Short mmCIF file of C-alpha atoms and ligand atoms in Angstrom, two decimals:
data_model
loop_
_atom_site.label_atom_id
_atom_site.label_comp_id
_atom_site.label_asym_id
_atom_site.label_seq_id
_atom_site.Cartn_x
_atom_site.Cartn_y
_atom_site.Cartn_z
CA MET N 1 0.03 0.16 0.03
CA SER N 2 1.44 3.39 -0.63
CA ARG N 3 0.71 6.41 1.17
CA THR N 4 1.19 9.76 -0.44
CA ARG N 5 2.20 12.04 2.32
CA ARG N 6 0.51 15.64 1.60
CA PHE N 7 2.01 19.11 2.95
CA PRO N 8 0.06 22.18 3.05
CA GLN N 9 1.15 24.25 0.44
CA VAL N 10 2.89 27.36 1.23
CA ARG N 11 3.10 30.14 -1.45
CA PHE N 12 4.96 33.33 -0.89
CA ASP N 13 4.28 35.45 -3.59
CA VAL N 14 4.16 39.16 -2.35
CA PHE N 15 4.27 40.47 -6.15
CA LYS N 16 0.54 38.91 -6.10
CA LEU N 17 -0.69 41.26 -2.99
CA ARG N 18 -3.15 43.54 -5.29
CA GLN N 19 -3.27 46.00 -2.25
CA VAL N 20 0.52 46.93 -1.98
CA PRO N 21 2.04 48.62 -4.92
CA ARG N 22 4.92 46.28 -6.63
CA VAL N 23 7.55 49.22 -6.19
CA ILE N 24 6.92 49.55 -2.58
CA VAL N 25 7.41 45.83 -1.98
CA VAL N 26 10.54 45.91 -3.86
CA LEU N 27 11.77 49.09 -2.06
CA ALA N 28 11.09 47.19 1.17
CA LEU N 29 12.93 44.15 0.55
CA LEU N 30 15.98 46.19 -0.76
CA CYS N 31 15.89 48.47 2.21
CA SER N 32 16.11 45.16 4.84
CA ALA N 33 18.71 43.86 2.41
CA GLY N 34 21.02 46.82 2.91
CA VAL N 35 20.25 47.02 6.60
CA TRP N 36 21.17 43.38 7.04
CA ALA N 37 24.32 43.94 5.01
CA ALA N 38 25.31 47.32 7.38
CA ARG N 39 24.53 45.25 10.31
CA GLY N 40 25.70 41.57 9.41
CA PRO N 41 29.07 39.97 10.88
CA GLN N 42 31.17 41.25 7.95
CA LYS N 43 30.85 44.82 8.80
CA ALA N 44 30.95 44.36 12.83
CA LEU N 45 34.01 44.31 15.52
CA GLN N 46 33.76 41.18 17.64
CA ILE N 47 35.07 41.36 21.01
CA PHE N 48 35.22 37.94 22.96
CA PHE N 49 35.71 38.40 26.68
CA VAL N 50 37.41 35.17 27.45
CA ASP N 51 37.15 33.78 31.23
CA VAL N 52 40.58 33.52 32.33
CA GLU N 53 39.54 33.30 36.20
CA GLY N 54 40.57 36.41 37.31
CA GLY N 55 43.16 37.40 34.79
CA GLN N 56 42.75 39.21 31.32
CA ALA N 57 42.23 37.80 27.69
CA THR N 58 40.24 40.14 25.42
CA LEU N 59 40.09 39.33 21.73
CA PHE N 60 39.20 41.79 18.97
CA VAL N 61 38.24 40.50 15.64
CA THR N 62 37.97 43.74 13.11
CA PRO N 63 35.88 43.53 10.00
CA ALA N 64 39.03 43.67 8.38
CA HIS N 65 39.79 40.08 9.92
CA GLN N 66 42.78 41.07 11.82
CA ALA N 67 42.80 39.79 15.33
CA LEU N 68 44.08 41.83 18.49
CA LEU N 69 44.37 40.02 21.62
CA ILE N 70 44.68 41.97 25.00
CA ASP N 71 46.73 39.70 27.31
CA THR N 72 46.65 35.98 27.56
CA GLY N 73 45.54 34.87 31.04
CA TRP N 74 47.36 32.75 33.56
CA PRO N 75 50.34 30.28 32.92
CA GLY N 76 49.94 26.46 34.01
CA ASN N 77 46.82 24.57 34.26
CA ASP N 78 47.66 22.35 31.10
CA GLY N 79 47.23 25.40 28.76
CA ARG N 80 43.64 26.11 30.41
CA ASP N 81 43.48 29.96 29.29
CA ALA N 82 45.43 29.42 26.24
CA ASP N 83 42.72 26.61 24.98
CA ARG N 84 40.24 29.28 25.89
CA ILE N 85 41.45 31.77 23.77
CA VAL N 86 41.89 29.43 20.62
CA ALA N 87 38.62 28.43 20.89
CA ALA N 88 37.40 32.18 20.76
CA ALA N 89 39.65 32.52 17.89
CA LYS N 90 37.82 29.70 16.25
CA LYS N 91 34.34 31.04 16.80
CA ALA N 92 35.59 34.44 15.36
CA GLY N 93 36.75 32.41 12.22
CA VAL N 94 40.69 33.39 12.89
CA SER N 95 43.40 31.05 12.51
CA LYS N 96 46.23 33.18 13.82
CA ILE N 97 46.39 36.35 15.86
CA ASP N 98 48.13 39.27 14.43
CA TYR N 99 48.59 41.13 17.35
CA VAL N 100 48.89 40.09 21.22
CA LEU N 101 48.87 43.41 23.45
CA ILE N 102 50.48 42.69 26.72
CA THR N 103 49.37 45.35 29.05
CA HIS N 104 52.20 44.56 31.61
CA PHE N 105 54.04 41.69 33.04
CA HIS N 106 52.13 40.06 35.67
CA ASN N 107 51.52 36.54 35.46
CA ASP N 108 47.77 36.84 35.06
CA HIS N 109 48.31 38.87 31.92
CA VAL N 110 51.38 37.52 30.26
CA GLY N 111 51.61 34.22 31.86
CA GLY N 112 49.79 32.34 29.25
CA LEU N 113 51.82 33.58 26.22
CA PRO N 114 53.91 30.61 25.89
CA GLN N 115 51.30 27.92 25.74
CA LEU N 116 49.37 30.42 23.45
CA VAL N 117 52.09 30.54 20.84
CA ALA N 118 52.57 26.61 20.86
CA ARG N 119 48.67 26.59 19.98
CA ILE N 120 47.98 29.33 17.41
CA PRO N 121 50.38 31.59 15.59
CA VAL N 122 51.00 34.79 16.83
CA GLU N 123 52.86 37.69 14.67
CA THR N 124 53.52 40.91 16.80
CA VAL N 125 53.56 41.27 20.26
CA ILE N 126 53.02 44.89 21.55
CA ASP N 127 54.40 45.95 24.99
CA HIS N 128 55.44 48.91 27.31
CA GLY N 129 59.03 48.15 27.24
CA ASP N 130 60.90 45.94 29.46
CA ASN N 131 59.65 44.73 33.07
CA ARG N 132 60.72 46.90 35.98
CA GLU N 133 59.52 45.19 38.92
CA SER N 134 62.39 42.78 39.87
CA THR N 135 61.46 41.88 43.25
CA ASP N 136 58.16 39.90 42.35
CA ALA N 137 59.11 36.12 42.09
CA PRO N 138 56.28 35.44 39.48
CA THR N 139 56.74 38.54 37.36
CA VAL N 140 60.13 37.78 37.15
CA GLN N 141 59.66 34.22 36.30
CA VAL N 142 56.93 35.51 33.48
CA TRP N 143 59.54 38.31 31.97
CA GLN N 144 62.08 35.60 31.70
CA ALA N 145 59.85 33.44 29.74
CA TYR N 146 58.83 36.24 27.61
CA GLN N 147 62.62 37.14 26.84
CA GLN N 148 63.10 33.42 26.12
CA LEU N 149 60.24 33.55 23.47
CA LEU N 150 61.80 36.87 21.90
CA ALA N 151 65.08 34.86 21.68
CA ALA N 152 63.32 31.98 19.70
CA ASN N 153 61.83 34.61 17.33
CA LYS N 154 58.47 33.32 18.01
CA PHE N 155 56.99 36.75 16.96
CA LYS N 156 57.97 40.37 16.30
CA ARG N 157 58.02 42.94 19.40
CA LEU N 158 56.65 46.38 18.83
CA THR N 159 57.28 48.67 22.02
CA VAL N 160 54.96 51.82 21.91
CA LYS N 161 54.28 54.86 23.94
CA PRO N 162 51.51 57.53 24.81
CA GLY N 163 49.88 59.05 21.69
CA ASP N 164 51.14 56.05 19.20
CA SER N 165 48.46 54.73 17.02
CA LEU N 166 48.83 50.76 16.65
CA PRO N 167 48.72 49.38 13.06
CA ILE N 168 45.40 47.00 13.33
CA ARG N 169 43.49 47.44 10.46
CA GLY N 170 39.57 47.57 10.72
CA ILE N 171 39.67 49.85 14.35
CA GLU N 172 41.90 52.97 15.46
CA THR N 173 43.81 52.30 18.53
CA THR N 174 45.35 54.92 20.41
CA VAL N 175 48.00 54.15 23.12
CA ILE N 176 46.80 56.34 26.25
CA SER N 177 49.23 54.97 28.87
CA SER N 178 52.64 53.14 28.81
CA ASP N 179 55.29 52.35 31.16
CA GLY N 180 54.30 54.62 33.88
CA THR N 181 53.65 57.76 31.41
CA VAL N 182 50.40 58.94 30.18
CA ILE N 183 49.30 61.07 27.15
CA ASN N 184 50.39 64.66 27.55
CA ASN N 185 47.22 66.59 25.95
CA PRO N 186 43.47 65.70 25.73
CA LEU N 187 42.03 63.59 22.94
CA PRO N 188 40.23 65.31 20.12
CA GLY N 189 37.02 66.55 21.32
CA ALA N 190 38.00 66.02 25.32
CA GLY N 191 39.66 68.24 27.84
CA GLN N 192 36.89 69.57 29.77
CA GLU N 193 37.35 70.49 33.49
CA ASN N 194 36.22 67.80 35.74
CA ALA N 195 34.43 69.07 38.41
CA SER N 196 34.89 65.85 40.82
CA CYS N 197 38.50 66.45 40.77
CA LYS N 198 37.91 69.25 43.53
CA GLY N 199 38.66 67.51 46.94
CA ALA N 200 39.35 64.18 45.43
CA GLU N 201 41.36 61.58 47.51
CA SER N 202 45.03 61.50 46.52
CA TYR N 203 46.32 58.29 45.90
CA PRO N 204 50.11 57.23 46.56
CA ALA N 205 52.23 56.08 43.68
CA ASP N 206 51.94 52.34 42.73
CA GLN N 207 55.26 50.61 42.65
CA THR N 208 54.41 47.74 40.74
CA GLU N 209 53.84 46.68 37.11
CA ASN N 210 50.22 47.61 37.24
CA ARG N 211 50.98 51.64 36.70
CA ARG N 212 52.95 50.82 33.97
CA SER N 213 50.11 49.08 32.15
CA LEU N 214 49.71 49.65 28.25
CA GLY N 215 46.48 51.18 28.10
CA THR N 216 44.33 51.81 24.80
CA LEU N 217 41.46 53.54 23.66
CA ILE N 218 39.66 51.59 20.66
CA THR N 219 37.75 53.49 18.32
CA PHE N 220 35.26 51.57 15.75
CA GLY N 221 33.08 54.26 13.80
CA LYS N 222 31.37 56.30 16.39
CA LEU N 223 32.10 53.76 19.16
CA ARG N 224 35.11 54.41 21.99
CA ILE N 225 36.12 51.18 23.90
CA LEU N 226 38.66 52.03 26.96
CA ASP N 227 40.92 49.15 28.27
CA LEU N 228 43.81 50.12 30.82
CA GLY N 229 44.89 46.95 31.82
CA ASP N 230 45.57 47.04 35.68
CA LEU N 231 46.32 50.68 35.34
CA THR N 232 45.95 52.31 39.12
CA ARG N 233 44.24 54.95 40.52
CA ASP N 234 47.19 57.20 40.89
CA LYS N 235 47.70 57.29 36.92
CA GLU N 236 43.77 57.61 36.26
CA MET N 237 44.08 60.74 38.08
CA GLU N 238 46.81 62.15 35.35
CA LEU N 239 44.25 61.21 32.97
CA VAL N 240 41.12 62.95 34.18
CA CYS N 241 42.35 65.77 36.81
CA PRO N 242 42.14 68.57 36.39
CA THR N 243 40.92 68.15 32.97
CA ASN N 244 39.47 65.18 31.54
CA LYS N 245 41.86 64.14 28.49
CA LEU N 246 39.81 60.96 27.80
CA GLY N 247 36.22 62.39 27.31
CA ALA N 248 33.22 59.91 27.58
CA ILE N 249 33.65 56.19 26.54
CA ASP N 250 31.12 53.88 25.48
CA VAL N 251 32.55 50.77 26.78
CA TYR N 252 34.68 50.36 29.90
CA ILE N 253 36.81 47.26 30.40
CA VAL N 254 36.75 47.47 33.79
CA SER N 255 40.52 48.05 34.97
CA HIS N 256 42.13 45.62 37.17
CA HIS N 257 39.52 43.07 37.08
CA GLY N 258 37.29 45.35 39.14
CA TRP N 259 39.65 45.55 42.02
CA TYR N 260 39.82 48.71 44.53
CA GLN N 261 43.25 49.81 43.54
CA SER N 262 41.60 51.07 40.24
CA SER N 263 38.31 52.79 39.10
CA SER N 264 38.40 55.99 41.36
CA PRO N 265 35.12 58.35 41.35
CA PRO N 266 36.93 61.33 39.16
CA PHE N 267 37.96 58.92 36.73
CA LEU N 268 34.20 56.88 36.53
CA ASN N 269 32.82 60.44 36.38
CA ALA N 270 34.89 61.71 33.86
CA ILE N 271 34.84 58.53 31.30
CA ALA N 272 30.93 57.92 32.31
CA PRO N 273 30.74 54.52 30.50
CA ARG N 274 27.45 53.32 29.01
CA VAL N 275 28.64 49.79 29.56
CA ALA N 276 31.23 48.26 31.76
CA ILE N 277 32.57 44.86 31.37
CA MET N 278 34.30 43.38 34.55
CA ASP N 279 37.04 40.36 33.69
CA ASN N 280 36.95 39.48 37.49
CA GLY N 281 37.19 35.85 38.72
CA ALA N 282 35.16 34.56 41.78
CA LYS N 283 37.82 35.27 44.09
CA LYS N 284 39.85 38.04 42.29
CA GLY N 285 38.64 41.40 41.65
CA GLY N 286 34.89 42.81 42.03
CA THR N 287 35.78 44.65 45.36
CA PRO N 288 32.67 46.13 46.95
CA SER N 289 33.92 49.67 46.85
CA ALA N 290 35.29 49.85 43.09
CA TRP N 291 31.77 48.07 42.10
CA ASP N 292 29.92 50.91 43.65
CA ILE N 293 31.71 53.30 42.29
CA ILE N 294 31.26 52.19 38.58
CA GLU N 295 27.45 51.48 39.37
CA LYS N 296 26.78 54.64 40.28
CA SER N 297 28.76 56.56 37.68
CA PRO N 298 26.70 59.09 35.84
CA ARG N 299 25.56 57.40 32.44
CA LEU N 300 25.82 53.64 33.07
CA GLU N 301 23.14 51.40 31.66
CA ASP N 302 24.44 47.86 32.55
CA MET N 303 27.40 46.38 33.97
CA TRP N 304 28.29 42.95 33.12
CA GLN N 305 30.64 40.57 35.09
CA LEU N 306 32.48 37.22 33.97
CA HIS N 307 32.21 35.83 37.44
CA PHE N 308 29.85 36.20 40.31
CA SER N 309 32.33 38.20 42.95
CA ASP N 310 32.10 35.99 46.30
CA GLU N 311 33.59 39.19 48.03
CA GLY N 312 30.43 41.20 46.77
CA GLY N 313 27.80 39.05 47.97
CA ALA N 314 24.32 39.88 47.34
CA ALA N 315 24.52 43.25 47.41
CA HIS N 316 27.50 44.09 45.10
CA ASN N 317 26.83 41.87 42.06
CA VAL N 318 24.73 42.40 39.06
CA ALA N 319 21.68 40.49 38.28
CA SER N 320 22.01 36.95 37.27
CA ASP N 321 21.43 37.39 33.18
CA PHE N 322 24.60 39.78 33.23
CA ILE N 323 27.19 37.40 34.96
CA ALA N 324 28.73 34.65 32.73
CA ASN N 325 29.62 32.43 35.64
CA PRO N 326 27.51 32.54 38.63
CA GLU N 327 28.45 30.73 41.78
CA GLY N 328 29.18 26.86 41.26
CA PRO N 329 31.83 24.82 39.20
CA ASP N 330 33.22 26.93 36.60
CA ALA N 331 32.15 26.55 32.75
CA ALA N 332 34.38 28.99 31.50
CA ASN N 333 31.44 30.93 29.99
CA TYR N 334 32.27 33.99 28.04
CA LEU N 335 30.84 37.27 27.12
CA GLN N 336 30.77 38.50 23.68
CA LEU N 337 30.20 42.13 22.12
CA THR N 338 29.31 42.80 18.78
CA ALA N 339 29.54 46.41 17.65
CA TRP N 340 28.74 48.27 14.41
CA LEU N 341 29.94 51.57 13.12
CA ASP N 342 27.03 53.48 13.88
CA GLY N 343 27.89 52.95 17.63
CA SER N 344 25.25 50.59 18.44
CA PHE N 345 26.37 47.30 20.03
CA GLU N 346 25.22 44.25 21.89
CA VAL N 347 26.51 42.00 24.51
CA PHE N 348 25.85 38.12 24.55
CA ASN N 349 26.10 36.09 27.58
CA SER N 350 27.21 32.46 26.32
CA ARG N 351 25.62 30.99 29.37
CA THR N 352 21.99 32.29 29.11
CA ALA N 353 22.39 32.69 25.30
CA LYS N 354 20.77 35.88 25.99
CA THR N 355 21.81 39.32 23.58
CA LYS N 356 21.20 42.72 25.06
CA ARG N 357 21.11 45.52 22.21
CA TYR N 358 22.29 48.98 22.84
CA PRO N 359 21.27 51.69 20.42
CA ALA N 360 23.46 54.26 18.94
CA ARG N 361 23.47 57.48 20.84
CA HIS N 362 24.97 60.02 19.27
ZN1 ZN V 1 45.66 41.69 36.32
#
């Protein structure tokens, strides 16, 4: 016995819709295709906030298909952090990393580099110059490992200073801080007086590699993204007091994993980010005092966290949808930001598979 399966006939023939003039239908189809092309992944900047458990590893892939990785996470753990970075590169569709930017020579930033170069080609490493913190054993160790990679010609080295532009295609990258110095002059459009400098606390000069962090402003169309590594409050004050040399920022990659030694009130009032993304670990960063300062900053729409901060507890963590890794066994969930030239962007949480859109505001 043979059976004929019948499917309901589906017809999509817009040209037979008599009530809609044909020209309007055609124009509508063309417009939606145009919008799709402008918003499609090929025109977007992708940023992966890789979970390296309280270190930093932030991967940018530009529409020109160039990859910039800011920091490489920790050493050890059988290459855990390098594996996570390579997985993000795969998702972004790149098979090499054109530029690795090392903000400073602490082991939660440069420690994963030897394991990374063993897994994926790296063309150029950008740094602030030599390590100057010779009293801290883990720092000396990762600095020595870095020198060995240089001696073995594993990649080219590029040392930069404030005001330099980085040669990455598809984004504009300006060096804000490097080796303990910061830009002399305000960036274009910035330079306003910062009222919150009056009576502000003065911070002692940091003595570690943190204050030497290589910080950058990344501009993509109308979107401004700030990453200052672990730059400390004494250096933030040089950037925003008495005048605001940076201007308003759209996306603030929270300095120092949200630890209290960065993110001073005059700094957050000056940069006034729309969105802050904190690369904290469960037990590293996310200090309640710094969290409060960011949360209360004047234009903030949302803060996102890579982890629930144990120290923050119920009162100093964002809502669960904005956390990639809540309490419990670590699942290496990541956050992904997709940005378009008009200044709009969205943030995706790989754990919830939810995306939040932020329209352009210019
Ligand atoms: Zn750090």
